[in-house]
PDB file of C-alpha atoms in Angstrom:
ATOM      1  CA  ILE M  39      25.732  32.538  83.739  1.00 62.00           C
ATOM      2  CA  ASP M  40      24.024  29.062  84.365  1.00 85.00           C
ATOM      3  CA  GLU M  41      25.387  26.471  86.203  1.00 93.00           C
ATOM      4  CA  VAL M  42      24.364  22.973  87.655  1.00 96.00           C
ATOM      5  CA  ASP M  43      25.724  22.518  91.300  1.00 96.00           C
ATOM      6  CA  ALA M  44      23.602  19.454  92.040  1.00 98.00           C
ATOM      7  CA  LEU M  45      23.122  15.861  90.284  1.00 97.00           C
ATOM      8  CA  SER M  46      21.812  12.659  91.502  1.00 98.00           C
ATOM      9  CA  CYS M  47      20.802   9.189  89.291  1.00 97.00           C
ATOM     10  CA  ALA M  48      18.300   6.708  90.534  1.00 97.00           C
ATOM     11  CA  SER M  49      19.211   4.441  87.383  1.00 97.00           C
ATOM     12  CA  PRO M  50      21.130   4.717  84.577  1.00 97.00           C
ATOM     13  CA  GLY M  51      19.182   7.377  82.420  1.00 97.00           C
ATOM     14  CA  ASN M  52      17.146   9.160  85.528  1.00 97.00           C
ATOM     15  CA  CYS M  53      18.730  11.403  87.330  1.00 98.00           C
ATOM     16  CA  SER M  54      17.668  15.263  88.258  1.00 98.00           C
ATOM     17  CA  ALA M  55      19.792  18.284  88.514  1.00 98.00           C
ATOM     18  CA  GLY M  56      19.449  21.582  89.504  1.00 97.00           C
ATOM     19  CA  GLY M  57      21.391  24.559  89.870  1.00 97.00           C
ATOM     20  CA  LEU M  58      21.035  28.524  88.986  1.00 95.00           C
ATOM     21  CA  PHE M  59      20.016  30.564  86.036  1.00 92.00           C
ATOM     22  CA  VAL M  60      20.952  34.315  85.279  1.00 89.00           C
ATOM     23  CA  THR M  61      18.536  36.525  83.047  1.00 75.00           C
ATOM     24  CA  PRO M  62      18.706  40.186  82.525  1.00 68.00           C
ATOM     25  CA  ALA M  63      15.810  40.724  85.027  1.00 66.00           C
ATOM     26  CA  ASN M  64      17.369  38.791  87.768  1.00 58.00           C
ATOM     27  CA  GLY M  65      20.591  40.339  87.223  1.00 58.00           C
ATOM     28  CA  ASP M  66      23.484  38.451  89.319  1.00 58.00           C
ATOM     29  CA  GLY M  67      21.575  36.679  91.637  1.00 71.00           C
ATOM     30  CA  GLY M  68      20.286  34.022  89.521  1.00 86.00           C
ATOM     31  CA  GLU M  69      16.907  31.599  89.900  1.00 93.00           C
ATOM     32  CA  ALA M  70      17.048  28.313  91.383  1.00 96.00           C
ATOM     33  CA  PHE M  71      16.042  25.266  88.713  1.00 97.00           C
ATOM     34  CA  VAL M  72      15.803  21.603  88.634  1.00 97.00           C
ATOM     35  CA  ALA M  73      15.577  19.251  85.311  1.00 97.00           C
ATOM     36  CA  ASN M  74      14.742  15.692  84.756  1.00 97.00           C
ATOM     37  CA  GLN M  75      16.280  13.053  82.944  1.00 97.00           C
ATOM     38  CA  THR M  76      14.070  10.073  82.012  1.00 97.00           C
ATOM     39  CA  GLY M  77      15.017   7.001  80.219  1.00 97.00           C
ATOM     40  CA  GLY M  78      18.168   8.663  78.910  1.00 97.00           C
ATOM     41  CA  ALA M  79      16.300  11.758  77.538  1.00 98.00           C
ATOM     42  CA  TRP M  80      16.497  15.432  79.311  1.00 97.00           C
ATOM     43  CA  GLY M  81      13.525  17.176  79.742  1.00 96.00           C
ATOM     44  CA  GLN M  82      13.280  21.064  79.955  1.00 96.00           C
ATOM     45  CA  ALA M  83      14.830  22.787  82.886  1.00 95.00           C
ATOM     46  CA  GLU M  84      12.267  24.553  85.283  1.00 96.00           C
ATOM     47  CA  GLU M  85      12.479  27.318  87.702  1.00 95.00           C
ATOM     48  CA  VAL M  86      11.686  25.502  90.547  1.00 97.00           C
ATOM     49  CA  PRO M  87       8.139  25.743  91.676  1.00 98.00           C
ATOM     50  CA  GLY M  88       7.179  28.251  94.133  1.00 96.00           C
ATOM     51  CA  MET M  89      10.571  30.029  93.988  1.00 95.00           C
ATOM     52  CA  ALA M  90       9.286  33.303  92.606  1.00 91.00           C
ATOM     53  CA  SER M  91       7.138  33.784  95.603  1.00 94.00           C
ATOM     54  CA  LEU M  92      10.063  33.119  98.081  1.00 95.00           C
ATOM     55  CA  ASN M  93      12.607  34.772  96.466  1.00 93.00           C
ATOM     56  CA  LEU M  94      12.060  38.477  96.590  1.00 90.00           C
ATOM     57  CA  GLY M  95      15.284  39.829  97.542  1.00 80.00           C
ATOM     58  CA  ASP M  96      18.509  40.883  95.131  1.00 75.00           C
ATOM     59  CA  GLY M  97      20.353  37.836  95.993  1.00 73.00           C
ATOM     60  CA  GLY M  98      19.193  34.746  94.141  1.00 89.00           C
ATOM     61  CA  SER M  99      18.562  31.812  94.647  1.00 95.00           C
ATOM     62  CA  ASP M 100      20.183  28.503  94.133  1.00 96.00           C
ATOM     63  CA  VAL M 101      19.309  24.228  94.340  1.00 98.00           C
ATOM     64  CA  VAL M 102      22.767  23.099  96.362  1.00 98.00           C
ATOM     65  CA  SER M 103      22.061  19.564  96.381  1.00 98.00           C
ATOM     66  CA  VAL M 104      19.383  17.134  95.616  1.00 98.00           C
ATOM     67  CA  SER M 105      19.038  13.070  96.233  1.00 98.00           C
ATOM     68  CA  CYS M 106      17.070  10.791  94.315  1.00 98.00           C
ATOM     69  CA  PRO M 107      16.501   7.027  95.839  1.00 98.00           C
ATOM     70  CA  SER M 108      14.284   6.205  93.191  1.00 98.00           C
ATOM     71  CA  ALA M 109      13.476   7.636  89.450  1.00 97.00           C
ATOM     72  CA  GLY M 110      11.220  10.648  89.562  1.00 97.00           C
ATOM     73  CA  ASN M 111      11.338  11.124  93.215  1.00 98.00           C
ATOM     74  CA  CYS M 112      14.076  13.115  95.074  1.00 98.00           C
ATOM     75  CA  SER M 113      14.298  15.865  97.390  1.00 98.00           C
ATOM     76  CA  ALA M 114      16.398  19.176  97.005  1.00 98.00           C
ATOM     77  CA  GLY M 115      17.442  22.077  99.197  1.00 98.00           C
ATOM     78  CA  GLY M 116      19.613  25.188  98.918  1.00 98.00           C
ATOM     79  CA  GLU M 117      19.223  28.856  99.496  1.00 97.00           C
ATOM     80  CA  TYR M 118      16.881  32.123  98.733  1.00 96.00           C
ATOM     81  CA  VAL M 119      16.799  35.796  99.318  1.00 94.00           C
ATOM     82  CA  ASP M 120      13.760  36.534 101.142  1.00 93.00           C
ATOM     83  CA  SER M 121      12.069  40.384 100.802  1.00 91.00           C
ATOM     84  CA  SER M 122      13.930  42.011 103.553  1.00 90.00           C
ATOM     85  CA  GLY M 123      17.281  40.805 102.253  1.00 90.00           C
ATOM     86  CA  GLY M 124      17.948  37.937 104.480  1.00 92.00           C
ATOM     87  CA  GLN M 125      19.252  34.443 103.131  1.00 94.00           C
ATOM     88  CA  GLN M 126      16.978  31.427 103.918  1.00 96.00           C
ATOM     89  CA  ALA M 127      17.245  27.835 103.528  1.00 97.00           C
ATOM     90  CA  PHE M 128      14.779  26.027 101.553  1.00 98.00           C
ATOM     91  CA  VAL M 129      13.528  22.150 100.543  1.00 98.00           C
ATOM     92  CA  VAL M 130      11.521  20.700  97.652  1.00 98.00           C
ATOM     93  CA  GLY M 131      10.625  17.259  96.651  1.00 98.00           C
ATOM     94  CA  GLU M 132       9.730  15.510  93.734  1.00 98.00           C
ATOM     95  CA  VAL M 133       6.931  12.916  93.540  1.00 97.00           C
ATOM     96  CA  ASN M 134       6.503  10.779  90.780  1.00 96.00           C
ATOM     97  CA  GLY M 135       8.508  12.971  88.073  1.00 96.00           C
ATOM     98  CA  THR M 136       6.647  15.716  89.159  1.00 96.00           C
ATOM     99  CA  TRP M 137       8.113  18.505  91.286  1.00 98.00           C
ATOM    100  CA  GLY M 138       6.232  20.133  94.130  1.00 98.00           C
ATOM    101  CA  THR M 139       6.716  23.748  95.418  1.00 98.00           C
ATOM    102  CA  ALA M 140       9.392  24.896  97.437  1.00 98.00           C
ATOM    103  CA  GLN M 141       9.092  25.708 101.085  1.00 98.00           C
ATOM    104  CA  GLU M 142      11.185  27.348 103.653  1.00 98.00           C
ATOM    105  CA  ALA M 143      12.747  24.673 105.577  1.00 98.00           C
ATOM    106  CA  PRO M 144      10.442  24.185 108.591  1.00 98.00           C
ATOM    107  CA  GLY M 145      11.783  25.316 111.566  1.00 97.00           C
ATOM    108  CA  THR M 146      15.065  27.918 110.140  1.00 96.00           C
ATOM    109  CA  ALA M 147      12.801  30.665 110.880  1.00 93.00           C
ATOM    110  CA  ALA M 148      12.669  30.309 114.309  1.00 94.00           C
ATOM    111  CA  ILE M 149      16.479  29.865 114.817  1.00 94.00           C
ATOM    112  CA  ASN M 150      17.968  32.067 111.788  1.00 94.00           C
ATOM    113  CA  VAL M 151      17.386  35.086 113.445  1.00 91.00           C
ATOM    114  CA  GLY M 152      20.445  36.389 111.951  1.00 89.00           C
ATOM    115  CA  GLU M 153      19.020  35.877 108.548  1.00 85.00           C
ATOM    116  CA  GLY M 154      21.887  33.508 107.022  1.00 91.00           C
ATOM    117  CA  ALA M 155      20.350  30.163 106.257  1.00 96.00           C
ATOM    118  CA  GLY M 156      21.223  27.382 103.717  1.00 97.00           C
ATOM    119  CA  ILE M 157      20.745  24.171 103.099  1.00 98.00           C
ATOM    120  CA  ASP M 158      24.466  22.507 101.832  1.00 98.00           C
ATOM    121  CA  SER M 159      23.993  18.410 101.745  1.00 98.00           C
ATOM    122  CA  VAL M 160      20.702  16.481 101.311  1.00 98.00           C
ATOM    123  CA  SER M 161      20.445  12.543 101.639  1.00 98.00           C
ATOM    124  CA  CYS M 162      17.500  10.184 100.950  1.00 98.00           C
ATOM    125  CA  ALA M 163      17.494   6.894 101.808  1.00 98.00           C
ATOM    126  CA  SER M 164      14.076   6.153 100.213  1.00 98.00           C
ATOM    127  CA  ALA M 165      11.596   8.234  98.788  1.00 97.00           C
ATOM    128  CA  GLY M 166      10.314  10.694 101.389  1.00 97.00           C
ATOM    129  CA  ASN M 167      12.805   9.908 103.573  1.00 98.00           C
ATOM    130  CA  CYS M 168      15.993  12.040 103.593  1.00 98.00           C
ATOM    131  CA  SER M 169      17.708  14.572 105.676  1.00 98.00           C
ATOM    132  CA  ALA M 170      19.387  17.640 105.065  1.00 98.00           C
ATOM    133  CA  VAL M 171      22.185  19.668 106.680  1.00 98.00           C
ATOM    134  CA  GLY M 172      23.445  23.375 106.869  1.00 97.00           C
ATOM    135  CA  GLN M 173      24.037  26.313 108.279  1.00 97.00           C
ATOM    136  CA  TYR M 174      22.040  29.505 110.112  1.00 96.00           C
ATOM    137  CA  SER M 175      23.145  32.632 111.513  1.00 94.00           C
ATOM    138  CA  ASP M 176      21.829  32.645 115.541  1.00 89.00           C
ATOM    139  CA  LYS M 177      22.970  36.386 116.030  1.00 81.00           C
ATOM    140  CA  GLN M 178      23.010  39.046 113.576  1.00 68.00           C
ATOM    141  CA  GLY M 179      26.313  39.238 111.473  1.00 65.00           C
ATOM    142  CA  PRO M 180      28.535  36.819 110.133  1.00 65.00           C
ATOM    143  CA  LEU M 181      28.156  34.230 112.950  1.00 71.00           C
ATOM    144  CA  ASP M 182      26.817  30.407 111.901  1.00 91.00           C
ATOM    145  CA  GLN M 183      25.735  27.446 113.636  1.00 96.00           C
ATOM    146  CA  VAL M 184      24.646  24.345 112.187  1.00 97.00           C
ATOM    147  CA  PHE M 185      21.456  22.396 111.660  1.00 98.00           C
ATOM    148  CA  ALA M 186      19.816  19.397 110.632  1.00 98.00           C
ATOM    149  CA  ILE M 187      16.279  18.569 109.225  1.00 98.00           C
ATOM    150  CA  ASP M 188      14.496  15.383 108.655  1.00 98.00           C
ATOM    151  CA  GLU M 189      11.854  14.393 105.675  1.00 98.00           C
ATOM    152  CA  VAL M 190       9.710  11.734 106.809  1.00 98.00           C
ATOM    153  CA  ASN M 191       7.057   9.998 104.537  1.00 97.00           C
ATOM    154  CA  GLY M 192       7.088  13.301 102.644  1.00 96.00           C
ATOM    155  CA  THR M 193       6.548  15.390 105.156  1.00 97.00           C
ATOM    156  CA  TRP M 194       9.692  17.714 106.646  1.00 98.00           C
ATOM    157  CA  ASP M 195      10.240  17.874 110.555  1.00 97.00           C
ATOM    158  CA  ASN M 196      11.135  21.440 111.943  1.00 98.00           C
ATOM    159  CA  ALA M 197      15.449  21.963 111.721  1.00 98.00           C
ATOM    160  CA  GLN M 198      17.087  21.714 114.965  1.00 97.00           C
ATOM    161  CA  PRO M 199      20.577  23.053 115.840  1.00 97.00           C
ATOM    162  CA  ILE M 200      22.987  19.679 115.491  1.00 98.00           C
ATOM    163  CA  PRO M 201      23.317  18.807 118.976  1.00 98.00           C
ATOM    164  CA  GLY M 202      26.793  19.790 120.699  1.00 98.00           C
ATOM    165  CA  THR M 203      28.070  22.128 117.763  1.00 97.00           C
ATOM    166  CA  VAL M 204      27.004  25.116 119.685  1.00 94.00           C
ATOM    167  CA  ALA M 205      29.252  24.354 122.713  1.00 95.00           C
ATOM    168  CA  LEU M 206      32.054  23.174 120.006  1.00 97.00           C
ATOM    169  CA  ASN M 207      31.542  26.399 118.014  1.00 96.00           C
ATOM    170  CA  ALA M 208      33.106  28.985 120.412  1.00 94.00           C
ATOM    171  CA  GLY M 209      34.209  30.892 117.705  1.00 93.00           C
ATOM    172  CA  ASP M 210      31.124  31.002 115.722  1.00 92.00           C
ATOM    173  CA  ASP M 211      31.872  29.839 112.162  1.00 95.00           C
ATOM    174  CA  ALA M 212      30.302  26.502 111.147  1.00 97.00           C
ATOM    175  CA  ASN M 213      28.991  24.680 108.578  1.00 97.00           C
ATOM    176  CA  ALA M 214      27.245  21.311 107.931  1.00 98.00           C
ATOM    177  CA  VAL M 215      29.011  20.254 104.491  1.00 97.00           C
ATOM    178  CA  SER M 216      27.930  16.636 103.710  1.00 98.00           C
ATOM    179  CA  ILE M 217      25.616  14.142 105.122  1.00 98.00           C
ATOM    180  CA  SER M 218      25.121  10.656 103.787  1.00 98.00           C
ATOM    181  CA  CYS M 219      21.792   8.183 104.802  1.00 98.00           C
ATOM    182  CA  PRO M 220      21.879   4.672 103.963  1.00 98.00           C
ATOM    183  CA  ALA M 221      18.381   4.022 105.787  1.00 98.00           C
ATOM    184  CA  ALA M 222      15.928   6.166 107.155  1.00 97.00           C
ATOM    185  CA  GLY M 223      16.645   8.138 109.956  1.00 97.00           C
ATOM    186  CA  ASN M 224      20.485   6.900 109.929  1.00 98.00           C
ATOM    187  CA  CYS M 225      22.860   9.257 108.496  1.00 98.00           C
ATOM    188  CA  ALA M 226      26.350  10.387 109.064  1.00 98.00           C
ATOM    189  CA  ALA M 227      27.332  14.321 108.527  1.00 98.00           C
ATOM    190  CA  GLY M 228      30.380  16.346 108.804  1.00 98.00           C
ATOM    191  CA  GLY M 229      31.674  19.658 108.632  1.00 98.00           C
ATOM    192  CA  TYR M 230      33.630  22.276 110.492  1.00 98.00           C
ATOM    193  CA  TYR M 231      33.413  24.800 113.640  1.00 98.00           C
ATOM    194  CA  ALA M 232      35.669  27.175 115.102  1.00 97.00           C
ATOM    195  CA  ASP M 233      36.912  26.623 118.430  1.00 97.00           C
ATOM    196  CA  ALA M 234      37.822  29.214 121.244  1.00 96.00           C
ATOM    197  CA  SER M 235      40.484  30.078 119.440  1.00 96.00           C
ATOM    198  CA  ASN M 236      38.921  30.805 116.149  1.00 95.00           C
ATOM    199  CA  GLN M 237      40.860  27.392 114.706  1.00 97.00           C
ATOM    200  CA  LEU M 238      38.589  25.607 112.346  1.00 98.00           C
ATOM    201  CA  GLN M 239      38.002  22.292 113.307  1.00 98.00           C
ATOM    202  CA  ALA M 240      36.615  19.043 111.355  1.00 98.00           C
ATOM    203  CA  PHE M 241      33.780  17.759 113.294  1.00 98.00           C
ATOM    204  CA  VAL M 242      31.466  14.329 112.422  1.00 98.00           C
ATOM    205  CA  VAL M 243      28.146  13.251 113.878  1.00 98.00           C
ATOM    206  CA  ASP M 244      25.374  10.755 113.766  1.00 98.00           C
ATOM    207  CA  GLU M 245      21.868   9.997 113.500  1.00 98.00           C
ATOM    208  CA  VAL M 246      20.625   6.922 115.036  1.00 98.00           C
ATOM    209  CA  ASN M 247      17.149   5.665 114.387  1.00 97.00           C
ATOM    210  CA  GLY M 248      16.009   9.049 113.695  1.00 97.00           C
ATOM    211  CA  THR M 249      18.019  11.019 116.587  1.00 98.00           C
ATOM    212  CA  TRP M 250      20.737  12.885 116.111  1.00 98.00           C
ATOM    213  CA  GLY M 251      23.782  12.482 118.253  1.00 98.00           C
ATOM    214  CA  THR M 252      26.141  14.822 119.693  1.00 98.00           C
ATOM    215  CA  ALA M 253      28.865  16.235 117.634  1.00 98.00           C
ATOM    216  CA  GLN M 254      32.811  15.391 118.110  1.00 98.00           C
ATOM    217  CA  GLU M 255      35.839  16.472 117.149  1.00 98.00           C
ATOM    218  CA  VAL M 256      37.131  14.044 114.302  1.00 98.00           C
ATOM    219  CA  PRO M 257      39.408  11.808 116.215  1.00 98.00           C
ATOM    220  CA  GLY M 258      43.052  12.393 115.785  1.00 97.00           C
ATOM    221  CA  THR M 259      42.724  15.569 113.894  1.00 97.00           C
ATOM    222  CA  ALA M 260      43.506  18.143 116.723  1.00 94.00           C
ATOM    223  CA  THR M 261      47.087  16.424 116.500  1.00 96.00           C
ATOM    224  CA  LEU M 262      47.218  16.676 112.523  1.00 97.00           C
ATOM    225  CA  ASN M 263      45.396  20.179 112.525  1.00 98.00           C
ATOM    226  CA  ALA M 264      48.286  22.261 113.880  1.00 97.00           C
ATOM    227  CA  GLY M 265      47.522  25.159 111.517  1.00 97.00           C
ATOM    228  CA  GLY M 266      44.002  25.549 112.663  1.00 97.00           C
ATOM    229  CA  ASP M 267      42.258  24.878 109.408  1.00 98.00           C
ATOM    230  CA  ALA M 268      40.500  21.345 109.514  1.00 98.00           C
ATOM    231  CA  GLU M 269      37.051  20.597 107.820  1.00 98.00           C
ATOM    232  CA  VAL M 270      35.206  17.438 106.822  1.00 98.00           C
ATOM    233  CA  GLY M 271      34.286  17.701 102.963  1.00 98.00           C
ATOM    234  CA  THR M 272      32.445  14.641 102.045  1.00 98.00           C
ATOM    235  CA  VAL M 273      30.510  11.683 103.743  1.00 98.00           C
ATOM    236  CA  SER M 274      29.909   8.418 102.341  1.00 98.00           C
ATOM    237  CA  CYS M 275      28.141   5.570 104.584  1.00 98.00           C
ATOM    238  CA  PRO M 276      27.452   2.414 102.493  1.00 98.00           C
ATOM    239  CA  SER M 277      25.386   0.801 105.497  1.00 98.00           C
ATOM    240  CA  PRO M 278      24.412   2.792 108.985  1.00 98.00           C
ATOM    241  CA  GLY M 279      27.292   3.204 111.393  1.00 98.00           C
ATOM    242  CA  ASN M 280      29.922   2.315 108.770  1.00 98.00           C
ATOM    243  CA  CYS M 281      30.828   5.393 107.202  1.00 98.00           C
ATOM    244  CA  THR M 282      34.068   7.157 105.753  1.00 98.00           C
ATOM    245  CA  ALA M 283      34.874  10.981 106.129  1.00 98.00           C
ATOM    246  CA  GLY M 284      37.535  13.034 104.343  1.00 98.00           C
ATOM    247  CA  GLY M 285      38.909  16.346 103.726  1.00 98.00           C
ATOM    248  CA  GLY M 286      41.731  18.369 104.614  1.00 98.00           C
ATOM    249  CA  TYR M 287      44.056  20.206 107.512  1.00 98.00           C
ATOM    250  CA  ALA M 288      46.403  22.616 107.769  1.00 98.00           C
ATOM    251  CA  ALA M 289      49.738  21.073 108.951  1.00 97.00           C
ATOM    252  CA  LYS M 290      52.440  23.014 111.254  1.00 96.00           C
ATOM    253  CA  ASP M 291      53.466  24.735 107.936  1.00 96.00           C
ATOM    254  CA  HIS M 292      49.654  25.861 107.318  1.00 96.00           C
ATOM    255  CA  ARG M 293      49.767  23.532 103.960  1.00 97.00           C
ATOM    256  CA  GLU M 294      46.755  21.991 103.322  1.00 98.00           C
ATOM    257  CA  GLN M 295      46.686  18.491 103.631  1.00 98.00           C
ATOM    258  CA  ALA M 296      44.298  15.690 102.558  1.00 98.00           C
ATOM    259  CA  PHE M 297      42.835  13.198 105.136  1.00 98.00           C
ATOM    260  CA  VAL M 298      40.436  10.292 105.849  1.00 98.00           C
ATOM    261  CA  ALA M 299      38.602   9.216 108.857  1.00 98.00           C
ATOM    262  CA  GLY M 300      36.568   6.063 109.365  1.00 98.00           C
ATOM    263  CA  GLU M 301      33.715   4.804 111.243  1.00 98.00           C
ATOM    264  CA  THR M 302      33.095   1.178 112.255  1.00 97.00           C
ATOM    265  CA  ASN M 303      29.975  -0.016 113.923  1.00 97.00           C
ATOM    266  CA  GLY M 304      29.131   3.576 115.083  1.00 97.00           C
ATOM    267  CA  VAL M 305      32.458   4.489 116.326  1.00 98.00           C
ATOM    268  CA  TRP M 306      34.453   6.895 114.330  1.00 98.00           C
ATOM    269  CA  GLY M 307      38.295   5.858 114.044  1.00 98.00           C
ATOM    270  CA  THR M 308      41.503   8.157 114.113  1.00 98.00           C
ATOM    271  CA  GLY M 309      41.790  10.435 111.203  1.00 98.00           C
ATOM    272  CA  ALA M 310      45.122  10.079 108.944  1.00 98.00           C
ATOM    273  CA  LYS M 311      46.618  12.046 106.118  1.00 98.00           C
ATOM    274  CA  LEU M 312      46.060  10.348 102.824  1.00 98.00           C
ATOM    275  CA  ALA M 313      49.339   8.579 101.746  1.00 97.00           C
ATOM    276  CA  GLY M 314      50.489   9.612  98.343  1.00 97.00           C
ATOM    277  CA  VAL M 315      49.791  13.166  97.941  1.00 97.00           C
ATOM    278  CA  GLY M 316      52.944  14.598  98.957  1.00 95.00           C
ATOM    279  CA  THR M 317      53.138  17.507 101.131  1.00 95.00           C
ATOM    280  CA  ALA M 318      52.769  20.798  98.971  1.00 97.00           C
ATOM    281  CA  GLY M 319      49.560  20.594  99.761  1.00 97.00           C
ATOM    282  CA  SER M 320      46.024  18.168  99.161  1.00 98.00           C
ATOM    283  CA  TYR M 321      42.497  17.979  99.703  1.00 98.00           C
ATOM    284  CA  LEU M 322      40.214  14.952  99.489  1.00 98.00           C
ATOM    285  CA  GLY M 323      36.581  16.309  97.960  1.00 97.00           C
ATOM    286  CA  THR M 324      34.595  13.622  97.253  1.00 98.00           C
ATOM    287  CA  LEU M 325      34.028  10.052  98.547  1.00 97.00           C
ATOM    288  CA  SER M 326      32.252   6.875  97.441  1.00 98.00           C
ATOM    289  CA  CYS M 327      31.896   3.901  99.246  1.00 98.00           C
ATOM    290  CA  THR M 328      30.106   0.541  98.253  1.00 97.00           C
ATOM    291  CA  SER M 329      30.895  -1.415 101.221  1.00 97.00           C
ATOM    292  CA  ALA M 330      32.275  -1.323 104.755  1.00 96.00           C
ATOM    293  CA  GLY M 331      36.022  -0.624 104.268  1.00 96.00           C
ATOM    294  CA  THR M 332      35.641  -0.428 100.570  1.00 98.00           C
ATOM    295  CA  CYS M 333      35.694   3.026  98.938  1.00 98.00           C
ATOM    296  CA  SER M 334      37.078   5.258  96.481  1.00 98.00           C
ATOM    297  CA  ALA M 335      38.057   8.998  96.764  1.00 98.00           C
ATOM    298  CA  GLY M 336      39.116  11.749  94.552  1.00 98.00           C
ATOM    299  CA  GLY M 337      40.585  15.579  95.059  1.00 98.00           C
ATOM    300  CA  GLU M 338      43.949  17.476  94.443  1.00 98.00           C
ATOM    301  CA  TYR M 339      47.094  18.021  95.288  1.00 98.00           C
ATOM    302  CA  ILE M 340      50.094  20.382  94.798  1.00 97.00           C
ATOM    303  CA  ASP M 341      52.908  18.504  92.480  1.00 95.00           C
ATOM    304  CA  ALA M 342      56.811  19.269  92.884  1.00 92.00           C
ATOM    305  CA  SER M 343      56.394  21.884  90.283  1.00 94.00           C
ATOM    306  CA  ARG M 344      53.588  23.725  92.197  1.00 95.00           C
ATOM    307  CA  SER M 345      51.207  22.183  89.729  1.00 96.00           C
ATOM    308  CA  GLY M 346      47.770  21.674  90.552  1.00 97.00           C
ATOM    309  CA  GLN M 347      47.013  17.752  90.199  1.00 98.00           C
ATOM    310  CA  ALA M 348      43.950  15.206  89.903  1.00 98.00           C
ATOM    311  CA  PHE M 349      44.349  12.338  92.343  1.00 98.00           C
ATOM    312  CA  VAL M 350      42.306   9.649  93.024  1.00 98.00           C
ATOM    313  CA  ALA M 351      42.544   6.608  96.033  1.00 98.00           C
ATOM    314  CA  ASP M 352      40.918   3.500  96.827  1.00 98.00           C
ATOM    315  CA  GLU M 353      40.025   1.993 100.383  1.00 98.00           C
ATOM    316  CA  VAL M 354      39.921  -2.277 100.270  1.00 97.00           C
ATOM    317  CA  GLY M 355      39.620  -4.114 103.075  1.00 94.00           C
ATOM    318  CA  GLY M 356      39.644  -1.311 105.393  1.00 94.00           C
ATOM    319  CA  THR M 357      42.856  -0.204 104.181  1.00 96.00           C
ATOM    320  CA  TRP M 358      43.987   3.206 102.004  1.00 98.00           C
ATOM    321  CA  GLY M 359      46.207   2.720  99.406  1.00 97.00           C
ATOM    322  CA  LYS M 360      48.420   5.596  98.129  1.00 97.00           C
ATOM    323  CA  ALA M 361      46.895   7.843  96.042  1.00 98.00           C
ATOM    324  CA  GLU M 362      47.583   8.400  92.295  1.00 97.00           C
ATOM    325  CA  GLN M 363      47.531  11.126  89.822  1.00 97.00           C
ATOM    326  CA  VAL M 364      44.425  10.633  87.458  1.00 96.00           C
TER     327      VAL M 364
END
């Protein structure tokens, strides 16, 4: 089984993709690959350079996210399994159409003592200036924390735990799912954490001029999330400090419901249930914002006959309209 898990296009006909491929030799684990489209024509896929020397375990490797701010200039990240069977995070860059050698995400070896790291989202504001987020294990066992890592002028700095998340994540189950960087060193990210009652809560966090601030629970979601299962699944920022996040939360009846939350001039507003998706179940999975308060979103909902349906919704002038079936 081969699959594309990541795709980014810098301009029409100039894209890069990544994912994993499986051969009889690597069994069910898979190997990470990248492929480039130039002038509308896709070239041959290739194993991520350097991955053969990193991915020595039985679990396999995968390109989970890629971001291309200009044609032939991209950064990507994902996960692999080392020789001791531990899952590790990697980053790799493309410069002028040529992919460099993958490396373990700098700094993750020091914090990932439980050997459970991976990059989940990468965003690049310009060539060689990117940020990524993911998770790591700070103890042995399935106990997860979240980290952020920045690339400046083509060099990746050391990963760091996202400030404030260790304190929030008393239940040791967190992940940073999505990041968006409209300018170098200025990003917003989101995901989830488990509180002291082992309830999953949604968080957002901002990076301003290269410094990560303190993560916070998405305002208003504590009230919405009566069922204790919330997360930010997608973030989009058209300009620094002006972002939108979306995802899902569990209502009192434990049915998942889609929500959106907006940030204006660096301040996150109150999250709210997306209108028009009913109450049987919904989730907002993807967002794209072209300017502050102007976004489109998509996801899924359960209709009256208990069938899954696809929806889209638009925000105009800072106000979300009702979702509609695709």
